[in-house]
Amino acid sequence: MTRIAVVPGVLALLPEYAAQQDPVPELRAACLAAVAWLGPDPVVLGDAQGKRVARALMSVVEEGRQARPSVVEEGRQARPSVVEEGRQARPSVVEEGRQAQPSVVEEGRQARPSVVEEGRQARLETTDGTGGFETGARAPSSTTNAGYLVVANGTARRSRSSPGPYDDRARPFDDVLAKALVTPDPEALRALDPDLARELWASTGALTELADLLVGGESVTVDYDDAPYGVQYWVVRYTW
Amino acid sequence: MLKLGRHVYADDQPLVMAIVNRTPDSFYDQGATYAEEAALERVAQAVEEGADIVDIGGVKAGYGPEVDAAEEIRRVGSFVGRVRAAHPDLVISVDTWRSEVARVVCQEGADLLNDAWGGHDPALVDVAAAAGAAIVCTHTGGLRPRTDPHRQEYDDVVAAAIADTTAYAGRALAAGVARESIVIDPAHDFGKNTFHSLEVTRRIGEMVSTGWPVLVSLSNKDFVGETLGRPAGERLAGTLAATAVCALGGARIYRVHQVRETRDVVDMTWSIAGRRRPLQAIRGLA
C-alpha cells in the first residue's frame, strides 16, 4: 500500500516559532493526523524549509507514538484509528474540506479513467523498481508499504491580507492547483508554471515529484483547504 | 515553582500585584480607595486589567497619623473576606508587618503576607507558617516601620539587601513556611536613597541569582521622581523603565498602581529575554 500526504510548509508549525496561542490549530491538527496516518519514516519531498516543517511534524507524531504505544499499534495495524482521532478533533474542518470539493474529486475520478491506466503503464515502463526518480523517492508498489510526505502550498498573494502584495493571478493559480491535487491530475501538476508559482509566492517545487508518484486510481481525502492568512494551504491524502 | 497560598505558578510566569490602599492618606492615590466600595471596585478593575495578585494595605508606609493594630484590622480584616468571596481565584496579599493583623487576614482568606518592614515583628513568620500562607521578606536596612532613611549608607547596598532578605527567608523557612512560598524584595526607597534604589534596580539580577523569587515594588516611588524630577502623578514612564530593567533581570512579582501598562512591559520584557513566548505569532510564518 502506498500513502502520500501533502502538507503546507508553514513555519508557524515549527516548535521554535510556537506562540502561546496556536495561530493554525486546525491546520496543525490536520497535518499531524496526516503524518500519523503515513506511518513511520515517510520519504519527505520539499524544499529545505518544507523539509524542516515535515521533520518537525514527524517528531511530534513520533513523540506521541512513544508516549502512547497503544495508539501506535492501532495505527500500524489498521491506521484509521489515528486518522479518526484527528478527524474527531477537528470535524468541522474535515467536513468543510470534504463538502467543499467532493464534486471535483468525483469529477476527476469519473472523467479520467484512461489517464489513470496510462499513468500506471508509463510508471511501470520508466521506473523499473525503485531507482527511477531523481528525487530519491521510492517508486510505489502494490506489494510494499511506502509513505511520502510532500510539502507544498498555494500562493501567498491571493488577498489583501496575504504576506505578498495582491496579485489577481493568484486565485486562478490556486484553483488550478486545487483541482490538480484533488482530482488528482499528475499532468496538470507537471504543467504548473514554476516561474509563475515563484512570482505568486507559491511553494510547488515538490509537486512534480508528487506527480511522478501518482499512478492513478488513488483514493483522495482533503482534510484541509483554506487560506487563513492569505496563503493557500491544503492537507491532502492519497492511498492505493 | 512559586506557591502563594492555594495558588501555584510555574517559573516562567511573571506576576503583577495591584496595590489596593485602604488608607486615607497614601502618597499616590490620596485615599481614593479608602472607602470599602471604592476599594472593591479597584480590585475588580485590577483583575480585569490582568493583575494576578492584589496587595491590600491598611497603613500608609510613610509618616502619618498613628494606626494601631485594631484600626488596621478594621480597615483590612473583613475587606479581605469580601474580596475572597468576590474573587475566589485571585491571590490576596496583605501589606502588614503585624502578626496580629496577619492572623486575622489569613483567617479571612489571605494567601500572602507582604511584610514591607523586614521582619520587624518576629512572629509574622509563625502566622504565615500556621496558615500555609506565603511571605515577602524585604530589606529596610534595619529601619523601624514607617521611618524614612536619613544619611543611611551601605558598603554594598545589594549585598546588604541579599544578606538581610535571605536571612529573613531562612527564618521563615525555619518557622515552617514552605520554601516555594517565600519571596524576597530589595524594597526600593525603604532605607535607601535614590542612588541605592537605582543600584538595586541595575543589579537586580544578583538578587534573582539567589534562587529566591524576587518581588519589586517600584511604582511611582520617590527614586523615580527624584531621578526624573517628576511629582507623584507623573512617574509612570520612569516606573515602567525601571520595571523593564527588573523584568530583564528576572524579577518575578511587580507591585504596581498601573496594572495594564505594567503587565505589557513585564510580558514584553520577559519575551525579549526569552522566558515567555509571544501570545500570537504569524507574521512572516504563514
XYZ file of C-alpha atoms in Angstrom:
526
model
C 0.000 0.000 0.000
C 1.247 3.461 -0.827
C 0.283 6.502 1.170
C 1.033 10.088 0.279
C 0.199 13.180 2.272
C 0.554 16.766 1.119
C 1.020 19.376 3.836
C 1.974 23.066 3.592
C 5.384 24.343 4.654
C 4.020 26.732 7.259
C 6.807 27.928 9.531
C 4.293 28.550 12.303
C 4.160 24.760 12.622
C 7.766 24.702 13.830
C 8.239 24.402 17.601
C 10.790 27.223 17.638
C 8.070 29.564 16.422
C 5.371 28.398 18.821
C 3.394 31.162 20.488
C 1.095 30.827 23.464
C -1.863 30.739 21.115
C -1.514 28.484 18.096
C -2.307 30.572 15.008
C -3.062 27.444 12.963
C -4.690 24.902 15.301
C -6.952 23.278 12.714
C -4.154 23.095 10.163
C -1.754 21.654 12.713
C -4.282 19.001 13.709
C -4.847 18.057 10.081
C -1.113 17.884 9.364
C -0.373 15.759 12.415
C -3.217 13.389 11.647
C -1.967 13.031 8.074
C 1.602 12.384 9.170
C 0.428 9.842 11.724
C -1.621 8.162 9.003
C 1.500 7.832 6.834
C 3.233 5.676 9.421
C 6.869 5.906 10.471
C 9.718 7.194 8.317
C 7.997 8.511 5.217
C 10.087 9.896 2.378
C 9.987 13.670 2.622
C 9.724 15.745 -0.534
C 10.033 19.505 -0.414
C 12.457 22.374 -0.274
C 14.770 22.917 2.709
C 12.237 24.882 4.749
C 9.497 22.447 3.856
C 11.600 19.541 4.993
C 12.194 21.253 8.325
C 8.447 21.575 8.774
C 7.931 17.954 7.760
C 10.533 16.707 10.202
C 9.030 18.786 12.995
C 5.615 17.258 12.340
C 7.143 13.799 12.212
C 8.895 14.411 15.530
C 5.636 15.374 17.205
C 3.930 12.283 15.846
C 6.842 10.097 16.886
C 6.774 11.545 20.392
C 3.081 10.787 20.502
C 3.744 7.224 19.425
C 6.321 6.767 22.145
C 4.048 8.319 24.743
C 1.026 6.292 23.669
C 2.176 2.913 22.376
C -1.345 1.546 22.221
C -2.256 4.194 19.692
C 0.864 3.367 17.705
C -0.117 -0.237 17.494
C -3.608 0.653 16.456
C -2.240 2.982 13.856
C 0.194 0.438 12.470
C -2.310 -2.315 12.185
C -5.185 -0.521 10.665
C -4.074 3.102 10.588
C -7.556 4.550 10.577
C -7.599 4.999 14.349
C -5.069 7.818 14.367
C -6.756 9.469 11.456
C -10.086 9.083 13.111
C -8.657 10.681 16.193
C -7.578 13.655 14.129
C -10.916 13.816 12.453
C -12.744 13.847 15.716
C -10.590 16.666 16.948
C -11.457 18.888 14.022
C -14.633 17.593 12.453
C -15.694 20.930 11.110
C -12.526 21.338 9.074
C -12.676 17.846 7.690
C -16.268 18.220 6.813
C -15.636 21.625 5.372
C -12.903 20.339 3.130
C -14.943 17.380 2.103
C -18.021 19.352 1.446
C -16.201 21.982 -0.468
C -14.705 19.711 -3.065
C -16.369 16.344 -3.383
C -17.723 17.133 -6.788
C -14.225 17.843 -8.044
C -12.994 14.517 -6.699
C -15.829 12.648 -8.240
C -15.492 14.564 -11.437
C -11.836 13.743 -11.731
C -12.325 10.111 -10.958
C -15.054 9.683 -13.442
C -13.571 11.765 -16.160
C -10.072 10.341 -16.408
C -10.092 6.566 -16.210
C -7.956 6.294 -19.293
C -5.373 8.659 -17.827
C -5.172 6.501 -14.721
C -4.417 3.492 -16.796
C -1.927 5.400 -18.873
C -0.178 6.568 -15.797
C 0.195 3.133 -14.386
C 1.618 1.758 -17.571
C 4.022 4.609 -18.011
C 5.365 4.250 -14.492
C 5.995 0.564 -14.893
C 7.890 1.195 -18.029
C 10.014 4.062 -16.872
C 10.828 3.490 -13.247
C 11.724 -0.158 -13.210
C 11.653 -0.651 -9.481
C 12.986 1.880 -7.057
C 15.707 3.729 -8.900
C 13.810 5.779 -11.400
C 13.343 9.080 -9.539
C 15.855 11.877 -9.390
C 14.456 12.815 -6.026
C 15.385 9.524 -4.485
C 11.742 8.782 -3.877
C 10.880 5.132 -3.881
C 8.583 4.008 -6.623
C 5.322 2.826 -5.194
C 4.460 -0.804 -5.446
C 1.314 -2.653 -4.703
C 3.271 -5.238 -2.718
C 5.201 -2.894 -0.423
C 4.220 -0.208 2.040
C 5.520 3.225 1.136
C 4.852 6.594 2.629
C 5.584 10.021 1.184
C 5.223 13.355 2.877
C 5.064 16.107 0.281
C 5.432 19.705 1.432
C 3.803 22.245 -0.834
C 1.243 25.005 -0.763
C -0.535 27.537 -2.889
C 0.035 31.220 -3.386
C 0.756 33.885 -0.792
C -0.525 36.829 -2.874
C -4.194 35.956 -3.167
C -5.792 38.597 -0.954
C -5.151 41.929 0.710
C -4.245 40.097 3.893
C -1.651 37.913 2.192
C 2.025 38.282 3.066
C 2.804 39.188 -0.543
C 1.300 42.096 -2.476
C -2.030 41.216 -4.033
C -1.871 39.655 -7.475
C -5.078 38.808 -9.311
C -3.416 35.797 -10.918
C -3.069 34.104 -7.537
C -6.586 32.770 -7.027
C -6.842 31.295 -10.536
C -3.468 29.664 -9.994
C -4.686 28.188 -6.705
C -7.871 26.980 -8.377
C -5.875 25.120 -10.998
C -3.586 23.708 -8.353
C -6.506 22.653 -6.154
C -8.106 20.760 -8.993
C -4.817 19.101 -9.909
C -4.289 17.955 -6.336
C -7.785 16.784 -5.638
C -8.585 15.093 -8.931
C -5.658 14.093 -8.885
C -4.152 15.096 -12.193
C -0.399 14.393 -12.490
C -0.185 16.072 -15.875
C -1.735 19.230 -14.531
C 0.720 19.175 -11.636
C 3.627 18.855 -14.057
C 2.186 21.650 -16.190
C 2.281 24.196 -13.359
C 4.401 27.160 -14.400
C 7.299 27.293 -11.918
C 8.081 30.908 -12.773
C 4.513 31.972 -12.122
C 4.484 29.948 -8.910
C 7.612 31.769 -7.792
C 6.068 35.145 -8.642
C 2.969 34.273 -6.649
C 4.995 33.027 -3.685
C 3.625 29.503 -4.045
C 5.677 26.556 -2.901
C 5.172 23.950 -5.590
C 8.638 22.529 -6.221
C 7.760 19.130 -4.792
C 4.602 18.761 -6.836
C 6.461 17.474 -9.887
C 7.703 14.672 -7.698
C 4.194 14.166 -6.397
C 3.028 13.876 -9.993
C 5.605 11.161 -10.563
C 4.300 9.258 -7.574
C 0.631 9.376 -8.501
C -0.260 6.351 -10.572
C -3.970 6.872 -10.937
C -6.884 5.307 -9.118
C -5.856 6.814 -5.814
C -8.300 7.389 -3.050
C -8.172 11.098 -2.260
C -9.108 12.764 1.014
C -8.969 16.500 1.505
C -8.503 17.188 5.199
C -7.862 20.900 4.979
C -8.490 23.541 2.333
C -8.260 27.100 3.493
C -6.228 30.291 3.332
C -6.464 31.690 6.864
C -3.681 34.228 6.468
C -3.915 34.805 2.740
C -1.783 31.780 1.951
C -3.491 28.772 0.398
C -2.987 25.557 2.338
C -4.121 22.027 1.658
C -3.750 18.818 3.552
C -4.490 16.011 1.134
C -4.031 12.276 1.490
C -3.729 9.731 -1.300
C -3.702 5.995 -0.952
C -3.768 2.971 -3.184
C 7.542 26.713 41.265
C 6.005 29.539 43.277
C 3.185 28.811 45.697
C 1.122 31.692 47.022
C -1.398 30.216 49.421
C -3.574 27.909 47.337
C -2.175 29.203 44.032
C 0.767 27.631 42.210
C 2.753 29.258 39.414
C 5.351 27.878 37.043
C 8.772 29.506 36.880
C 8.029 31.165 33.544
C 5.111 33.199 34.880
C 5.814 36.783 35.969
C 3.102 38.120 38.239
C 1.586 41.561 38.593
C 0.470 42.633 42.052
C -2.011 45.526 42.143
C -1.845 47.933 45.058
C -5.162 48.454 46.826
C -4.902 51.039 49.572
C -7.460 51.074 52.351
C -5.837 54.212 53.716
C -6.969 57.833 53.688
C -3.523 59.248 53.082
C -1.414 57.147 50.690
C 1.156 59.113 48.742
C -0.061 58.137 45.292
C -3.863 57.994 45.409
C -4.550 60.157 48.489
C -7.260 57.913 49.839
C -9.086 57.249 46.568
C -9.868 53.666 47.624
C -10.186 54.217 51.371
C -13.922 53.570 51.196
C -14.701 49.880 51.057
C -16.836 50.002 47.923
C -14.215 52.040 46.091
C -11.582 49.524 47.140
C -13.711 46.655 45.866
C -14.094 48.446 42.548
C -10.353 48.900 42.409
C -9.870 45.157 42.949
C -12.301 44.320 40.144
C -10.601 46.779 37.827
C -7.155 45.393 38.627
C -8.311 41.865 37.910
C -9.840 42.977 34.634
C -6.580 44.649 33.665
C -4.548 41.499 34.256
C -3.446 41.527 37.878
C -2.580 38.165 39.369
C -2.418 39.451 42.938
C -3.968 42.310 44.896
C -1.956 43.752 47.757
C -4.276 45.274 50.335
C -2.783 47.763 52.758
C -4.325 49.500 55.734
C -1.397 51.634 56.848
C 0.482 54.234 54.849
C 4.161 53.321 54.531
C 5.376 56.851 55.223
C 4.831 59.180 58.140
C 1.293 59.961 59.195
C -1.260 59.533 61.945
C -0.767 56.509 64.136
C -2.714 53.456 63.006
C -2.804 50.771 65.671
C -3.410 47.079 65.070
C -7.112 47.298 65.879
C -7.630 50.068 63.344
C -5.564 48.223 60.759
C -7.704 45.123 61.291
C -10.827 47.232 60.968
C -9.575 48.517 57.625
C -8.407 45.279 56.050
C -9.777 42.285 58.001
C -13.320 41.858 56.765
C -12.397 43.510 53.479
C -10.128 40.566 52.680
C -13.118 38.304 53.271
C -15.218 40.290 50.829
C -12.507 40.168 48.186
C -12.085 36.443 48.728
C -15.814 35.913 48.240
C -15.948 38.071 45.138
C -12.747 36.712 43.525
C -12.174 33.136 44.651
C -9.294 32.594 42.204
C -7.414 35.776 42.995
C -4.244 35.813 45.085
C -4.833 38.108 48.031
C -1.826 39.708 49.648
C -1.972 41.936 52.698
C 0.663 44.591 53.269
C 1.295 44.379 57.007
C 4.166 43.914 59.393
C 1.961 42.957 62.388
C 1.369 39.331 63.322
C -1.976 40.082 64.957
C -3.246 41.638 61.730
C -1.775 38.779 59.706
C -3.611 36.227 61.830
C -6.969 37.872 61.079
C -6.456 38.337 57.355
C -5.243 34.772 56.913
C -8.459 33.592 58.555
C -10.341 35.773 56.076
C -8.575 34.136 53.124
C -5.308 35.974 52.512
C -2.682 33.973 50.592
C 0.363 36.173 51.022
C 1.769 38.398 53.761
C 3.738 41.296 52.316
C 5.980 42.434 55.158
C 7.368 45.722 53.904
C 9.289 46.276 57.134
C 11.805 43.472 57.054
C 10.603 41.183 59.836
C 10.053 43.861 62.469
C 7.532 41.543 64.137
C 9.305 38.193 64.502
C 6.018 36.334 64.999
C 4.845 37.137 61.469
C 6.609 34.071 60.016
C 4.838 31.858 62.548
C 1.472 33.150 61.391
C 2.386 32.531 57.762
C 3.561 29.020 58.556
C 0.450 28.167 60.552
C -1.873 29.498 57.859
C 0.000 27.996 54.909
C 0.461 31.492 53.550
C 3.373 32.871 51.568
C 5.556 35.707 52.819
C 7.552 38.562 51.310
C 10.869 39.223 53.034
C 12.040 42.786 52.460
C 15.205 44.757 53.102
C 14.804 48.012 55.009
C 18.294 48.496 56.328
C 17.062 47.979 59.878
C 14.581 50.861 59.885
C 11.564 50.693 62.141
C 8.158 50.685 60.384
C 7.083 53.935 58.775
C 10.512 55.542 59.046
C 12.277 57.337 56.216
C 16.043 56.894 55.753
C 18.380 59.587 56.963
C 22.028 59.502 55.930
C 21.824 55.745 55.659
C 24.744 54.210 53.760
C 25.967 50.746 52.837
C 29.293 49.327 51.798
C 27.319 47.487 49.141
C 23.584 48.026 49.135
C 22.855 44.970 47.002
C 24.985 42.734 49.189
C 23.159 44.113 52.232
C 19.781 43.524 50.625
C 20.733 39.975 49.729
C 22.123 39.249 53.183
C 19.115 40.610 55.046
C 16.393 39.191 52.804
C 17.911 35.736 52.565
C 18.430 35.678 56.332
C 14.777 36.605 56.758
C 13.857 33.895 54.224
C 15.861 31.456 56.332
C 13.900 32.437 59.426
C 10.629 31.931 57.554
C 11.804 28.547 56.353
C 12.811 27.555 59.875
C 9.401 28.634 61.145
C 7.749 26.254 58.725
C 6.853 28.407 55.723
C 7.170 26.342 52.558
C 10.297 27.116 50.550
C 8.258 27.773 47.412
C 6.164 30.286 49.373
C 8.985 32.655 50.300
C 9.698 35.762 48.221
C 12.406 38.374 48.709
C 12.166 42.097 47.972
C 15.004 44.649 47.926
C 12.401 47.299 48.855
C 13.217 50.307 46.728
C 13.203 53.565 48.713
C 12.901 51.713 52.036
C 16.092 52.502 53.952
C 17.572 53.677 50.666
C 18.339 56.903 48.921
C 17.771 57.296 45.202
C 21.280 56.119 44.315
C 20.723 52.966 46.338
C 17.436 52.231 44.605
C 18.956 52.826 41.179
C 21.794 50.471 42.019
C 19.436 47.801 43.316
C 17.475 48.127 40.086
C 20.614 47.875 37.970
C 21.844 44.828 39.889
C 18.508 43.072 40.434
C 19.909 40.026 38.678
C 22.149 39.407 41.692
C 19.106 39.042 43.895
C 17.457 36.780 41.337
C 20.600 34.636 41.353
C 19.982 33.766 45.000
C 17.241 31.462 43.755
C 14.519 33.101 45.822
C 11.749 34.655 43.735
C 12.153 38.437 43.746
C 9.362 40.959 44.176
C 9.984 44.576 43.175
C 7.898 47.500 44.338
C 8.841 50.388 42.059
C 5.579 52.045 41.326
C 5.735 55.843 41.265
C 8.283 55.867 44.060
C 10.490 58.757 45.094
C 13.607 57.333 43.436
C 11.756 57.577 40.119
C 10.522 61.059 40.947
C 13.937 62.309 42.005
C 15.677 60.734 39.034
C 13.353 62.401 36.546
C 12.215 65.439 38.523
C 8.588 64.288 38.378
C 5.842 64.577 41.021
C 3.885 61.506 42.111
C 1.307 61.691 39.334
C 3.868 61.867 36.535
C 6.132 58.912 37.201
C 4.608 56.208 35.029
C 7.229 56.282 32.273
C 10.061 56.173 34.790
C 8.349 53.394 36.703
C 7.930 51.370 33.533
C 11.580 51.884 32.577
C 12.657 50.542 35.961
C 10.132 47.744 35.577
C 11.654 46.728 32.257
C 15.126 46.605 33.760
C 13.926 44.451 36.640
C 11.994 42.239 34.256
C 15.087 41.751 32.116
C 16.919 40.772 35.283
C 14.310 38.170 36.110
C 12.192 39.636 38.907
C 9.029 37.587 39.359
C 6.455 39.854 41.019
C 5.764 43.549 40.273
C 3.817 45.573 42.829
C 2.132 48.407 40.946
C -0.542 51.045 40.719
C -0.935 50.841 36.913
C -1.695 47.230 36.116
C -2.303 47.205 32.380
C 0.823 49.152 31.481
C 2.965 47.078 33.817
C 1.522 43.826 32.517
C 2.514 44.794 28.966
C 6.001 45.924 29.937
C 6.702 42.832 32.011
C 5.337 40.419 29.426
C 7.180 42.181 26.613
C 10.447 42.186 28.505
C 10.138 38.556 29.547
C 9.541 37.674 25.902
C 12.600 39.678 24.842
C 14.570 37.787 27.483
C 13.323 34.520 26.000
C 11.415 33.474 29.115
C 7.936 33.962 27.708
C 6.567 33.051 24.311
C 4.694 35.694 22.312
C 0.960 35.489 22.705
C 0.463 35.167 18.956
C 2.929 34.907 16.074
C 2.081 34.568 12.400
C 3.950 37.497 10.824
C 6.403 36.022 8.328
C 5.484 32.498 9.388
C 2.385 31.819 7.296
